[in-house]
mmCIF file of C-alpha atoms in Angstrom:
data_model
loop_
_atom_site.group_PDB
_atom_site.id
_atom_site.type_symbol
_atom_site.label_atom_id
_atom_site.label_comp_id
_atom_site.label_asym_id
_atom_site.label_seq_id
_atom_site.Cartn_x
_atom_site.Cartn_y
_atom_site.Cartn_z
ATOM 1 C CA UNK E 1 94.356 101.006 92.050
ATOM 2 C CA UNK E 2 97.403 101.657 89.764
ATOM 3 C CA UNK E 3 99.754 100.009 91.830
ATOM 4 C CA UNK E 4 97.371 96.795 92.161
ATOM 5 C CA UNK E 5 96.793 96.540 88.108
ATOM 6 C CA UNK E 6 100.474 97.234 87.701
ATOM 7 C CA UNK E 7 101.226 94.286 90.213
ATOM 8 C CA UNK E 8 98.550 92.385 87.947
ATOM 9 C CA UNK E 9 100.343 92.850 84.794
ATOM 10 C CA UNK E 10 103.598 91.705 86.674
ATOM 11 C CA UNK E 11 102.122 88.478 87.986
ATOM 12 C CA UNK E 12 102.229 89.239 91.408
ATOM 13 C CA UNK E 13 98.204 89.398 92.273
ATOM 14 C CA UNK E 14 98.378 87.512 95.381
ATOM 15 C CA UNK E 15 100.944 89.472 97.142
ATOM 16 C CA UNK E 16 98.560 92.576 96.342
ATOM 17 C CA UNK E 17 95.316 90.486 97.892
ATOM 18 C CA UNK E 18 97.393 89.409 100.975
ATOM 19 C CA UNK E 19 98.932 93.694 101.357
ATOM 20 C CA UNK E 20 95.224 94.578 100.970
ATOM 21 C CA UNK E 21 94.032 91.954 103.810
ATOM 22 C CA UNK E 22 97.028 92.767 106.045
ATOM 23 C CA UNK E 23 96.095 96.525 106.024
ATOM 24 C CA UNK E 24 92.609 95.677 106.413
ATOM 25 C CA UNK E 25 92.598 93.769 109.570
ATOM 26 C CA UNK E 26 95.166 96.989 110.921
ATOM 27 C CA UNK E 27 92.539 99.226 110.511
ATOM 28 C CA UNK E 28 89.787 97.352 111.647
ATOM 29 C CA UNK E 29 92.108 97.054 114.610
ATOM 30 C CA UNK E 30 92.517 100.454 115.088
ATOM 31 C CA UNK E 31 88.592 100.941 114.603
ATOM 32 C CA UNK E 32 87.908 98.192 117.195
ATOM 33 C CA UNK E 33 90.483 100.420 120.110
ATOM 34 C CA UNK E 34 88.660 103.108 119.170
ATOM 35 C CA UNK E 35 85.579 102.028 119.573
ATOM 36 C CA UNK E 36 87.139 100.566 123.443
ATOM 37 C CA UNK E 37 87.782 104.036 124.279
ATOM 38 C CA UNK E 38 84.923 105.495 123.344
ATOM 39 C CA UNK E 39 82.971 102.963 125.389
ATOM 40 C CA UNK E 40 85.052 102.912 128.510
#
C-alpha cells in the first residue's frame, strides 16, 4: 500500500493498476495448476 500511494503521488497510477493486474492473473494461474493437480 505504501509503494502504490507513493507511485500515486509520483503520477505513475497506471503502471501500479497494470503491476497489480499482471500479478493477479500469475496467481490465479498458479491457483488454477493447482487446482489441475489436485483434480487429476
Amino acid at each position: 500500500m505504501i509503494g502504490a500511494a507513493f507511485s500515486l503521488v509520483g503520477g505513475k497510477p497506471r503502471v501500479v493498476l497494470r503491476a497489480k493486474q499482471v500479478n493477479q492473473r500469475r496467481h490465479e494461474r498458479r491457483v488454477a495448476e493447482g487446482n489441475n493437480a489436485a483434480i487429476k
